[in-house]
Amino acid sequence: MHRTLIFPILLLLITGCQQQGAPGGETGATRIDSAMRTAFVPVPNHPGEPGDNIIYAASFALAWDSLCGFMGGDQESTLPLIRRLNASRKEEKPLLPGDYQATVEVIGDEIKVTAAFQRNLPFAVPFDIVEGGMVFGKKSRVKAFGMPVFNHAQAGQVGVLYYESDDKFVIRLTPGPERDEMVLAKGFSEGEKLSNMRSRVEAAIVKGQQEKAKGKHPWKYFIGEEDEVKIPVVRFHLSTVFPELIDQLVAARGQMLQIKVAEQRTAFELDEKGVIIESEAVIADSAATVIDDVLPVKHLYFDEPFLVMVSRKGAENPYFIMKVANAELMREVKGETAK
């Protein structure tokens, strides 16, 4: 009689996207609990709660890919999360093999799967600290950085990809000669899936490219001397468990294995020193094409929910996406109140 063997799978996932170790000098990650308004999703099309900070880092999907490779293929399951993880294997990998480490180890009757990456990406020219911070969500005064006063070198690191108004725009931060880039988008964070938010941002970028090519409103697509940029400082070092996967059975080489641990740890820091570098140079439109003597002023303030996407330059898929919906991952300015 055939006997099905059930071994536990230890699925550990570690992601680092940080500078100089853990943000804030922390030595360990804080475990996300039900009291927090922040959540990880293992793939961008996995739903989160609309009012939460929603974070995707590619390490979980990369670890799942390694696990499925060890098992000899995708896992058949009716569980939506496993189906989404399987589907992610068919997409272009957001990181090249040399950009991350993934291992599968058999330890006694356990399988340990790990995937990890770390990106240390400073700006070529640091931005300024915003004195007094900025108000986020109309109620929290938080630490911020950016370009509150025009600086030619700093302006050269900011590319405007789409601009409808001060409430809806997309920028790209383009620091130095590396292969990563970061897009920040305000006004596109409605809903519960990062994949839908990303699609709306990408559609807006295409619209901006078309508008720019036609020479319409060229002032939108360069940073003028009266324009301002303000971005909240975001720092966290968090861990989470994906309970949907715990105790799920998966097939491996004719035997059934049981997932016993499914965790992810992510550290992230975004401040005036940077996160991202890319090799693309910023070329501003010539102001000589604008007839009006007085240009409209753009206030590029990320003071409401916004999206952050980090990717290798030229890659189809980002390796990090975050919807910043509340001030939980920011640092409040002590002694200051929102006005």
Short mmCIF file of the C-alpha atoms (twelve columns), coordinates in Angstrom:
data_MODEL
# 
_entry.id   MODEL 
# 
loop_
_atom_site.group_PDB 
_atom_site.id 
_atom_site.type_symbol 
_atom_site.label_atom_id 
_atom_site.label_alt_id 
_atom_site.label_comp_id 
_atom_site.label_asym_id 
_atom_site.label_seq_id 
_atom_site.Cartn_x 
_atom_site.Cartn_y 
_atom_site.Cartn_z 
_atom_site.pdbx_PDB_model_num 
ATOM 1   C CA . MET A 1   0.000  0.000  0.000   1 
ATOM 2   C CA . HIS A 2   1.343  3.398  -0.973  1 
ATOM 3   C CA . ARG A 3   1.977  5.650  1.990   1 
ATOM 4   C CA . THR A 4   1.986  9.442  1.610   1 
ATOM 5   C CA . LEU A 5   4.821  11.084 3.512   1 
ATOM 6   C CA . ILE A 6   4.308  14.568 4.897   1 
ATOM 7   C CA . PHE A 7   7.440  16.595 5.535   1 
ATOM 8   C CA . PRO A 8   7.377  20.179 6.754   1 
ATOM 9   C CA . ILE A 9   8.636  22.897 4.449   1 
ATOM 10  C CA . LEU A 10  10.384 25.801 6.083   1 
ATOM 11  C CA . LEU A 11  9.895  28.699 3.701   1 
ATOM 12  C CA . LEU A 12  11.967 31.657 4.860   1 
ATOM 13  C CA . LEU A 13  12.112 34.830 2.819   1 
ATOM 14  C CA . ILE A 14  14.395 37.766 3.542   1 
ATOM 15  C CA . THR A 15  14.460 40.988 1.566   1 
ATOM 16  C CA . GLY A 16  16.781 43.932 2.138   1 
ATOM 17  C CA . CYS A 17  16.377 47.270 0.380   1 
ATOM 18  C CA . GLN A 18  18.325 49.499 2.685   1 
ATOM 19  C CA . GLN A 19  21.315 51.674 3.383   1 
ATOM 20  C CA . GLN A 20  23.994 51.000 5.958   1 
ATOM 21  C CA . GLY A 21  22.163 48.032 7.520   1 
ATOM 22  C CA . ALA A 22  18.699 48.140 9.008   1 
ATOM 23  C CA . PRO A 23  16.856 51.477 8.805   1 
ATOM 24  C CA . GLY A 24  16.827 53.519 11.950  1 
ATOM 25  C CA . GLY A 25  19.661 51.506 13.417  1 
ATOM 26  C CA . GLU A 26  17.312 48.683 14.353  1 
ATOM 27  C CA . THR A 27  18.891 45.319 15.040  1 
ATOM 28  C CA . GLY A 28  15.792 43.216 14.330  1 
ATOM 29  C CA . ALA A 29  12.578 43.380 12.389  1 
ATOM 30  C CA . THR A 30  9.260  44.358 13.946  1 
ATOM 31  C CA . ARG A 31  6.584  41.726 13.364  1 
ATOM 32  C CA . ILE A 32  3.469  43.130 11.705  1 
ATOM 33  C CA . ASP A 33  0.354  42.546 13.799  1 
ATOM 34  C CA . SER A 34  -3.362 43.233 13.481  1 
ATOM 35  C CA . ALA A 35  -3.018 46.636 15.138  1 
ATOM 36  C CA . MET A 36  -0.855 47.952 12.286  1 
ATOM 37  C CA . ARG A 37  -2.125 49.520 9.064   1 
ATOM 38  C CA . THR A 38  0.693  47.993 7.020   1 
ATOM 39  C CA . ALA A 39  0.744  44.676 5.152   1 
ATOM 40  C CA . PHE A 40  2.980  42.694 2.813   1 
ATOM 41  C CA . VAL A 41  1.630  41.031 -0.296  1 
ATOM 42  C CA . PRO A 42  3.586  38.136 -1.878  1 
ATOM 43  C CA . VAL A 43  2.682  39.174 -5.450  1 
ATOM 44  C CA . PRO A 44  1.459  42.547 -6.787  1 
ATOM 45  C CA . ASN A 45  -1.997 41.245 -7.745  1 
ATOM 46  C CA . HIS A 46  -2.723 39.891 -4.252  1 
ATOM 47  C CA . PRO A 47  -5.324 42.152 -2.599  1 
ATOM 48  C CA . GLY A 48  -4.580 44.298 0.417   1 
ATOM 49  C CA . GLU A 49  -6.765 46.608 2.467   1 
ATOM 50  C CA . PRO A 50  -7.433 50.004 0.806   1 
ATOM 51  C CA . GLY A 51  -6.392 52.047 3.868   1 
ATOM 52  C CA . ASP A 52  -3.180 50.102 4.544   1 
ATOM 53  C CA . ASN A 53  0.381  50.661 3.481   1 
ATOM 54  C CA . ILE A 54  0.809  47.760 1.038   1 
ATOM 55  C CA . ILE A 55  4.306  46.425 0.338   1 
ATOM 56  C CA . TYR A 56  5.523  44.002 -2.313  1 
ATOM 57  C CA . ALA A 57  9.134  42.808 -2.502  1 
ATOM 58  C CA . ALA A 58  10.154 40.191 -5.055  1 
ATOM 59  C CA . SER A 59  11.911 37.847 -2.631  1 
ATOM 60  C CA . PHE A 60  8.811  35.814 -1.807  1 
ATOM 61  C CA . ALA A 61  8.035  35.111 -5.451  1 
ATOM 62  C CA . LEU A 62  11.708 34.336 -6.119  1 
ATOM 63  C CA . ALA A 63  11.780 31.871 -3.228  1 
ATOM 64  C CA . TRP A 64  8.588  30.234 -4.470  1 
ATOM 65  C CA . ASP A 65  10.164 29.922 -7.920  1 
ATOM 66  C CA . SER A 66  13.160 28.143 -6.379  1 
ATOM 67  C CA . LEU A 67  10.884 25.857 -4.392  1 
ATOM 68  C CA . CYS A 68  8.846  24.919 -7.478  1 
ATOM 69  C CA . GLY A 69  12.067 24.294 -9.404  1 
ATOM 70  C CA . PHE A 70  13.190 21.897 -6.671  1 
ATOM 71  C CA . MET A 71  9.796  20.180 -6.722  1 
ATOM 72  C CA . GLY A 72  9.831  19.772 -10.470 1 
ATOM 73  C CA . GLY A 73  7.106  22.226 -11.457 1 
ATOM 74  C CA . ASP A 74  4.170  24.381 -10.394 1 
ATOM 75  C CA . GLN A 75  1.981  23.221 -7.551  1 
ATOM 76  C CA . GLU A 76  -1.641 22.402 -8.316  1 
ATOM 77  C CA . SER A 77  -3.891 24.123 -5.812  1 
ATOM 78  C CA . THR A 78  -7.232 25.845 -5.506  1 
ATOM 79  C CA . LEU A 79  -5.694 28.349 -3.093  1 
ATOM 80  C CA . PRO A 80  -5.717 31.788 -4.810  1 
ATOM 81  C CA . LEU A 81  -2.335 32.746 -3.344  1 
ATOM 82  C CA . ILE A 82  -0.598 29.648 -4.714  1 
ATOM 83  C CA . ARG A 83  -2.220 30.214 -8.106  1 
ATOM 84  C CA . ARG A 84  -0.928 33.804 -8.114  1 
ATOM 85  C CA . LEU A 85  2.546  32.658 -7.098  1 
ATOM 86  C CA . ASN A 86  2.527  30.072 -9.884  1 
ATOM 87  C CA . ALA A 87  1.442  32.713 -12.387 1 
ATOM 88  C CA . SER A 88  4.299  34.967 -11.284 1 
ATOM 89  C CA . ARG A 89  6.783  32.294 -12.400 1 
ATOM 90  C CA . LYS A 90  5.737  32.864 -16.015 1 
ATOM 91  C CA . GLU A 91  6.642  36.553 -15.865 1 
ATOM 92  C CA . GLU A 92  10.046 38.046 -16.496 1 
ATOM 93  C CA . LYS A 93  12.058 37.953 -13.291 1 
ATOM 94  C CA . PRO A 94  12.389 41.447 -11.778 1 
ATOM 95  C CA . LEU A 95  16.003 40.785 -10.788 1 
ATOM 96  C CA . LEU A 96  18.848 39.088 -12.616 1 
ATOM 97  C CA . PRO A 97  20.359 35.929 -11.049 1 
ATOM 98  C CA . GLY A 98  23.392 37.874 -9.843  1 
ATOM 99  C CA . ASP A 99  21.182 40.435 -8.076  1 
ATOM 100 C CA . TYR A 100 19.802 38.043 -5.476  1 
ATOM 101 C CA . GLN A 101 20.567 34.784 -3.709  1 
ATOM 102 C CA . ALA A 102 18.134 31.851 -3.643  1 
ATOM 103 C CA . THR A 103 18.827 28.443 -2.085  1 
ATOM 104 C CA . VAL A 104 16.895 25.255 -1.375  1 
ATOM 105 C CA . GLU A 105 18.277 23.034 1.394   1 
ATOM 106 C CA . VAL A 106 17.065 19.694 2.738   1 
ATOM 107 C CA . ILE A 107 17.760 19.541 6.459   1 
ATOM 108 C CA . GLY A 108 16.604 16.234 7.941   1 
ATOM 109 C CA . ASP A 109 12.897 16.082 7.192   1 
ATOM 110 C CA . GLU A 110 12.622 19.808 6.440   1 
ATOM 111 C CA . ILE A 111 13.157 21.852 3.322   1 
ATOM 112 C CA . LYS A 112 14.522 25.348 3.836   1 
ATOM 113 C CA . VAL A 113 14.019 27.836 1.025   1 
ATOM 114 C CA . THR A 114 15.625 31.269 1.192   1 
ATOM 115 C CA . ALA A 115 15.719 34.198 -1.186  1 
ATOM 116 C CA . ALA A 116 17.362 37.509 -0.371  1 
ATOM 117 C CA . PHE A 117 18.438 40.725 -2.051  1 
ATOM 118 C CA . GLN A 118 19.844 44.048 -0.911  1 
ATOM 119 C CA . ARG A 119 20.061 47.309 -2.844  1 
ATOM 120 C CA . ASN A 120 22.136 50.209 -1.531  1 
ATOM 121 C CA . LEU A 121 21.468 53.034 -3.975  1 
ATOM 122 C CA . PRO A 122 22.436 56.571 -2.913  1 
ATOM 123 C CA . PHE A 123 21.633 59.729 -4.821  1 
ATOM 124 C CA . ALA A 124 24.577 61.308 -6.603  1 
ATOM 125 C CA . VAL A 125 23.581 64.652 -5.045  1 
ATOM 126 C CA . PRO A 126 21.684 64.446 -1.726  1 
ATOM 127 C CA . PHE A 127 18.401 66.303 -1.553  1 
ATOM 128 C CA . ASP A 128 17.645 68.853 1.160   1 
ATOM 129 C CA . ILE A 129 15.917 68.126 4.454   1 
ATOM 130 C CA . VAL A 130 12.609 70.019 4.560   1 
ATOM 131 C CA . GLU A 131 12.713 72.219 7.647   1 
ATOM 132 C CA . GLY A 132 9.651  71.588 9.813   1 
ATOM 133 C CA . GLY A 133 8.739  68.539 7.765   1 
ATOM 134 C CA . MET A 134 5.481  68.280 5.827   1 
ATOM 135 C CA . VAL A 135 1.883  67.377 6.566   1 
ATOM 136 C CA . PHE A 136 0.822  63.962 5.261   1 
ATOM 137 C CA . GLY A 137 -2.822 63.000 4.966   1 
ATOM 138 C CA . LYS A 138 -3.910 66.367 6.368   1 
ATOM 139 C CA . LYS A 139 -3.178 65.242 9.936   1 
ATOM 140 C CA . SER A 140 0.409  64.040 10.514  1 
ATOM 141 C CA . ARG A 141 3.453  66.302 10.352  1 
ATOM 142 C CA . VAL A 142 6.332  64.067 9.308   1 
ATOM 143 C CA . LYS A 143 9.991  64.359 8.363   1 
ATOM 144 C CA . ALA A 144 10.546 65.070 4.688   1 
ATOM 145 C CA . PHE A 145 13.193 65.765 2.064   1 
ATOM 146 C CA . GLY A 146 13.266 67.093 -1.457  1 
ATOM 147 C CA . MET A 147 13.899 70.386 -3.202  1 
ATOM 148 C CA . PRO A 148 11.964 73.113 -1.367  1 
ATOM 149 C CA . VAL A 149 14.166 75.719 -3.080  1 
ATOM 150 C CA . PHE A 150 15.435 75.279 -6.634  1 
ATOM 151 C CA . ASN A 151 18.799 73.583 -6.923  1 
ATOM 152 C CA . HIS A 152 20.118 72.856 -10.399 1 
ATOM 153 C CA . ALA A 153 21.913 69.622 -9.444  1 
ATOM 154 C CA . GLN A 154 18.931 68.283 -7.510  1 
ATOM 155 C CA . ALA A 155 16.524 69.256 -10.282 1 
ATOM 156 C CA . GLY A 156 18.625 67.188 -12.683 1 
ATOM 157 C CA . GLN A 157 17.747 64.092 -10.633 1 
ATOM 158 C CA . VAL A 158 13.993 64.586 -10.996 1 
ATOM 159 C CA . GLY A 159 12.200 63.700 -14.217 1 
ATOM 160 C CA . VAL A 160 8.518  64.552 -14.615 1 
ATOM 161 C CA . LEU A 161 6.865  61.642 -16.451 1 
ATOM 162 C CA . TYR A 162 3.272  62.833 -16.195 1 
ATOM 163 C CA . TYR A 163 1.589  65.905 -14.767 1 
ATOM 164 C CA . GLU A 164 -2.127 66.570 -14.626 1 
ATOM 165 C CA . SER A 165 -2.213 68.718 -11.494 1 
ATOM 166 C CA . ASP A 166 -0.551 69.009 -8.091  1 
ATOM 167 C CA . ASP A 167 -2.871 66.182 -7.025  1 
ATOM 168 C CA . LYS A 168 -1.993 63.775 -9.837  1 
ATOM 169 C CA . PHE A 169 1.509  63.358 -11.233 1 
ATOM 170 C CA . VAL A 170 4.368  60.902 -11.737 1 
ATOM 171 C CA . ILE A 171 8.088  61.571 -11.283 1 
ATOM 172 C CA . ARG A 172 11.235 59.511 -11.697 1 
ATOM 173 C CA . LEU A 173 14.265 59.986 -9.481  1 
ATOM 174 C CA . THR A 174 17.422 59.553 -11.547 1 
ATOM 175 C CA . PRO A 175 20.538 59.757 -9.406  1 
ATOM 176 C CA . GLY A 176 23.741 58.232 -10.745 1 
ATOM 177 C CA . PRO A 177 25.306 55.653 -13.057 1 
ATOM 178 C CA . GLU A 178 23.640 52.471 -11.836 1 
ATOM 179 C CA . ARG A 179 20.965 50.198 -13.262 1 
ATOM 180 C CA . ASP A 180 18.029 50.930 -10.973 1 
ATOM 181 C CA . GLU A 181 15.340 53.589 -11.037 1 
ATOM 182 C CA . MET A 182 12.472 54.715 -8.839  1 
ATOM 183 C CA . VAL A 183 9.082  56.062 -9.854  1 
ATOM 184 C CA . LEU A 184 6.846  57.927 -7.411  1 
ATOM 185 C CA . ALA A 185 3.225  58.539 -8.321  1 
ATOM 186 C CA . LYS A 186 0.566  60.571 -6.518  1 
ATOM 187 C CA . GLY A 187 -3.126 60.237 -7.316  1 
ATOM 188 C CA . PHE A 188 -3.096 56.606 -8.497  1 
ATOM 189 C CA . SER A 189 -3.422 54.633 -5.260  1 
ATOM 190 C CA . GLU A 190 -7.135 53.848 -5.230  1 
ATOM 191 C CA . GLY A 191 -8.124 50.215 -4.781  1 
ATOM 192 C CA . GLU A 192 -6.625 47.169 -3.120  1 
ATOM 193 C CA . LYS A 193 -4.178 45.680 -5.664  1 
ATOM 194 C CA . LEU A 194 -0.728 47.096 -6.396  1 
ATOM 195 C CA . SER A 195 -0.890 45.603 -9.904  1 
ATOM 196 C CA . ASN A 196 -3.912 47.775 -10.764 1 
ATOM 197 C CA . MET A 197 -2.241 50.883 -9.357  1 
ATOM 198 C CA . ARG A 198 0.885  50.122 -11.371 1 
ATOM 199 C CA . SER A 199 -1.168 49.743 -14.568 1 
ATOM 200 C CA . ARG A 200 -2.757 53.164 -14.074 1 
ATOM 201 C CA . VAL A 201 0.649  54.748 -13.472 1 
ATOM 202 C CA . GLU A 202 2.134  53.134 -16.579 1 
ATOM 203 C CA . ALA A 203 -0.821 54.302 -18.684 1 
ATOM 204 C CA . ALA A 204 -0.275 57.848 -17.403 1 
ATOM 205 C CA . ILE A 205 3.442  57.654 -18.284 1 
ATOM 206 C CA . VAL A 206 2.544  56.648 -21.851 1 
ATOM 207 C CA . LYS A 207 0.111  59.560 -22.028 1 
ATOM 208 C CA . GLY A 208 2.845  61.873 -20.781 1 
ATOM 209 C CA . GLN A 209 5.278  60.606 -23.425 1 
ATOM 210 C CA . GLN A 210 2.717  61.244 -26.145 1 
ATOM 211 C CA . GLU A 211 1.950  64.720 -24.845 1 
ATOM 212 C CA . LYS A 212 5.640  65.565 -24.607 1 
ATOM 213 C CA . ALA A 213 6.326  64.260 -28.150 1 
ATOM 214 C CA . LYS A 214 3.598  66.531 -29.531 1 
ATOM 215 C CA . GLY A 215 5.154  69.538 -27.798 1 
ATOM 216 C CA . LYS A 216 2.041  70.173 -25.721 1 
ATOM 217 C CA . HIS A 217 2.534  71.993 -22.437 1 
ATOM 218 C CA . PRO A 218 6.305  71.513 -22.353 1 
ATOM 219 C CA . TRP A 219 6.492  73.250 -18.961 1 
ATOM 220 C CA . LYS A 220 5.024  70.104 -17.417 1 
ATOM 221 C CA . TYR A 221 8.036  67.983 -18.277 1 
ATOM 222 C CA . PHE A 222 10.936 69.855 -16.730 1 
ATOM 223 C CA . ILE A 223 11.608 71.244 -13.270 1 
ATOM 224 C CA . GLY A 224 11.301 75.021 -13.342 1 
ATOM 225 C CA . GLU A 225 12.995 77.426 -10.973 1 
ATOM 226 C CA . GLU A 226 9.780  77.947 -8.992  1 
ATOM 227 C CA . ASP A 227 8.852  74.278 -8.758  1 
ATOM 228 C CA . GLU A 228 9.120  72.416 -5.456  1 
ATOM 229 C CA . VAL A 229 9.510  68.738 -4.560  1 
ATOM 230 C CA . LYS A 230 8.699  67.319 -1.116  1 
ATOM 231 C CA . ILE A 231 8.752  63.608 -0.202  1 
ATOM 232 C CA . PRO A 232 8.163  62.053 3.238   1 
ATOM 233 C CA . VAL A 233 11.013 60.111 4.805   1 
ATOM 234 C CA . VAL A 234 9.977  56.441 4.904   1 
ATOM 235 C CA . ARG A 235 11.876 53.888 6.956   1 
ATOM 236 C CA . PHE A 236 10.913 50.427 8.162   1 
ATOM 237 C CA . HIS A 237 12.296 47.025 9.075   1 
ATOM 238 C CA . LEU A 238 9.356  44.641 9.253   1 
ATOM 239 C CA . SER A 239 8.563  40.947 9.136   1 
ATOM 240 C CA . THR A 240 5.330  39.144 8.396   1 
ATOM 241 C CA . VAL A 241 3.820  35.677 8.127   1 
ATOM 242 C CA . PHE A 242 1.603  34.523 5.265   1 
ATOM 243 C CA . PRO A 243 -0.946 32.368 7.153   1 
ATOM 244 C CA . GLU A 244 -2.698 31.270 3.947   1 
ATOM 245 C CA . LEU A 245 0.296  29.041 3.142   1 
ATOM 246 C CA . ILE A 246 0.731  27.449 6.569   1 
ATOM 247 C CA . ASP A 247 -0.086 23.714 6.572   1 
ATOM 248 C CA . GLN A 248 -0.709 23.698 2.821   1 
ATOM 249 C CA . LEU A 249 0.312  20.424 1.140   1 
ATOM 250 C CA . VAL A 250 2.476  20.522 -1.967  1 
ATOM 251 C CA . ALA A 251 3.839  17.683 -4.097  1 
ATOM 252 C CA . ALA A 252 7.559  17.117 -4.503  1 
ATOM 253 C CA . ARG A 253 9.009  14.223 -6.458  1 
ATOM 254 C CA . GLY A 254 6.178  11.827 -5.665  1 
ATOM 255 C CA . GLN A 255 5.821  12.845 -2.031  1 
ATOM 256 C CA . MET A 256 3.602  15.332 -0.215  1 
ATOM 257 C CA . LEU A 257 5.265  18.128 1.719   1 
ATOM 258 C CA . GLN A 258 3.640  20.486 4.167   1 
ATOM 259 C CA . ILE A 259 4.513  24.168 4.479   1 
ATOM 260 C CA . LYS A 260 5.168  24.981 8.134   1 
ATOM 261 C CA . VAL A 261 6.703  28.465 7.984   1 
ATOM 262 C CA . ALA A 262 6.144  31.195 5.386   1 
ATOM 263 C CA . GLU A 263 7.749  34.469 6.415   1 
ATOM 264 C CA . GLN A 264 9.204  37.568 4.862   1 
ATOM 265 C CA . ARG A 265 11.404 40.305 6.256   1 
ATOM 266 C CA . THR A 266 11.903 43.599 4.471   1 
ATOM 267 C CA . ALA A 267 13.981 46.644 5.349   1 
ATOM 268 C CA . PHE A 268 13.544 49.867 3.394   1 
ATOM 269 C CA . GLU A 269 14.759 53.426 3.674   1 
ATOM 270 C CA . LEU A 270 13.944 56.441 1.553   1 
ATOM 271 C CA . ASP A 271 15.425 59.781 2.556   1 
ATOM 272 C CA . GLU A 272 17.486 62.686 1.249   1 
ATOM 273 C CA . LYS A 273 20.527 60.422 0.759   1 
ATOM 274 C CA . GLY A 274 18.631 58.210 -1.623  1 
ATOM 275 C CA . VAL A 275 17.568 54.692 -2.428  1 
ATOM 276 C CA . ILE A 276 17.883 54.503 -6.175  1 
ATOM 277 C CA . ILE A 277 20.458 55.205 -8.863  1 
ATOM 278 C CA . GLU A 278 19.919 54.900 -12.610 1 
ATOM 279 C CA . SER A 279 22.184 55.516 -15.598 1 
ATOM 280 C CA . GLU A 280 19.701 57.563 -17.633 1 
ATOM 281 C CA . ALA A 281 20.456 61.276 -17.918 1 
ATOM 282 C CA . VAL A 282 17.709 63.855 -17.504 1 
ATOM 283 C CA . ILE A 283 17.197 66.141 -20.498 1 
ATOM 284 C CA . ALA A 284 14.907 69.084 -19.839 1 
ATOM 285 C CA . ASP A 285 12.748 70.683 -22.519 1 
ATOM 286 C CA . SER A 286 13.925 74.068 -23.624 1 
ATOM 287 C CA . ALA A 287 11.961 76.880 -22.028 1 
ATOM 288 C CA . ALA A 288 12.322 78.753 -25.308 1 
ATOM 289 C CA . THR A 289 9.436  76.685 -26.696 1 
ATOM 290 C CA . VAL A 290 7.064  78.204 -24.153 1 
ATOM 291 C CA . ILE A 291 5.362  81.368 -25.297 1 
ATOM 292 C CA . ASP A 292 4.153  82.588 -21.916 1 
ATOM 293 C CA . ASP A 293 6.616  84.613 -19.879 1 
ATOM 294 C CA . VAL A 294 5.230  83.254 -16.597 1 
ATOM 295 C CA . LEU A 295 5.285  79.464 -16.243 1 
ATOM 296 C CA . PRO A 296 2.813  77.594 -14.048 1 
ATOM 297 C CA . VAL A 297 4.420  76.418 -10.812 1 
ATOM 298 C CA . LYS A 298 4.338  72.719 -9.930  1 
ATOM 299 C CA . HIS A 299 4.133  71.744 -6.263  1 
ATOM 300 C CA . LEU A 300 5.222  68.110 -6.380  1 
ATOM 301 C CA . TYR A 301 4.285  67.268 -2.802  1 
ATOM 302 C CA . PHE A 302 3.734  63.648 -1.811  1 
ATOM 303 C CA . ASP A 303 1.379  64.700 0.976   1 
ATOM 304 C CA . GLU A 304 -1.394 62.199 0.156   1 
ATOM 305 C CA . PRO A 305 -1.295 58.434 -0.562  1 
ATOM 306 C CA . PHE A 306 1.299  57.641 -3.237  1 
ATOM 307 C CA . LEU A 307 2.973  54.725 -4.967  1 
ATOM 308 C CA . VAL A 308 6.689  53.832 -5.020  1 
ATOM 309 C CA . MET A 309 8.046  51.457 -7.683  1 
ATOM 310 C CA . VAL A 310 11.684 50.352 -7.853  1 
ATOM 311 C CA . SER A 311 13.071 48.353 -10.767 1 
ATOM 312 C CA . ARG A 312 16.152 47.518 -12.736 1 
ATOM 313 C CA . LYS A 313 16.455 49.940 -15.619 1 
ATOM 314 C CA . GLY A 314 14.794 48.366 -18.662 1 
ATOM 315 C CA . ALA A 315 13.153 45.544 -16.685 1 
ATOM 316 C CA . GLU A 316 9.527  44.748 -17.381 1 
ATOM 317 C CA . ASN A 317 8.563  44.247 -13.733 1 
ATOM 318 C CA . PRO A 318 9.518  46.184 -10.580 1 
ATOM 319 C CA . TYR A 319 11.194 44.288 -7.756  1 
ATOM 320 C CA . PHE A 320 9.679  46.562 -5.124  1 
ATOM 321 C CA . ILE A 321 6.282  48.265 -5.056  1 
ATOM 322 C CA . MET A 322 4.781  50.105 -2.109  1 
ATOM 323 C CA . LYS A 323 1.574  51.998 -1.621  1 
ATOM 324 C CA . VAL A 324 2.091  54.566 1.127   1 
ATOM 325 C CA . ALA A 325 -1.416 55.168 2.445   1 
ATOM 326 C CA . ASN A 326 -0.771 56.385 5.984   1 
ATOM 327 C CA . ALA A 327 2.005  57.822 8.143   1 
ATOM 328 C CA . GLU A 328 2.716  54.620 10.089  1 
ATOM 329 C CA . LEU A 329 6.106  54.086 8.405   1 
ATOM 330 C CA . MET A 330 7.125  57.747 8.606   1 
ATOM 331 C CA . ARG A 331 8.796  59.709 11.386  1 
ATOM 332 C CA . GLU A 332 6.736  62.444 13.000  1 
ATOM 333 C CA . VAL A 333 8.288  65.840 13.598  1 
ATOM 334 C CA . LYS A 334 8.372  66.225 17.379  1 
ATOM 335 C CA . GLY A 335 6.812  69.330 18.821  1 
ATOM 336 C CA . GLU A 336 5.043  70.159 15.556  1 
ATOM 337 C CA . THR A 337 1.364  69.771 14.778  1 
ATOM 338 C CA . ALA A 338 -0.347 69.552 11.419  1 
ATOM 339 C CA . LYS A 339 -1.744 72.840 10.121  1 
# 
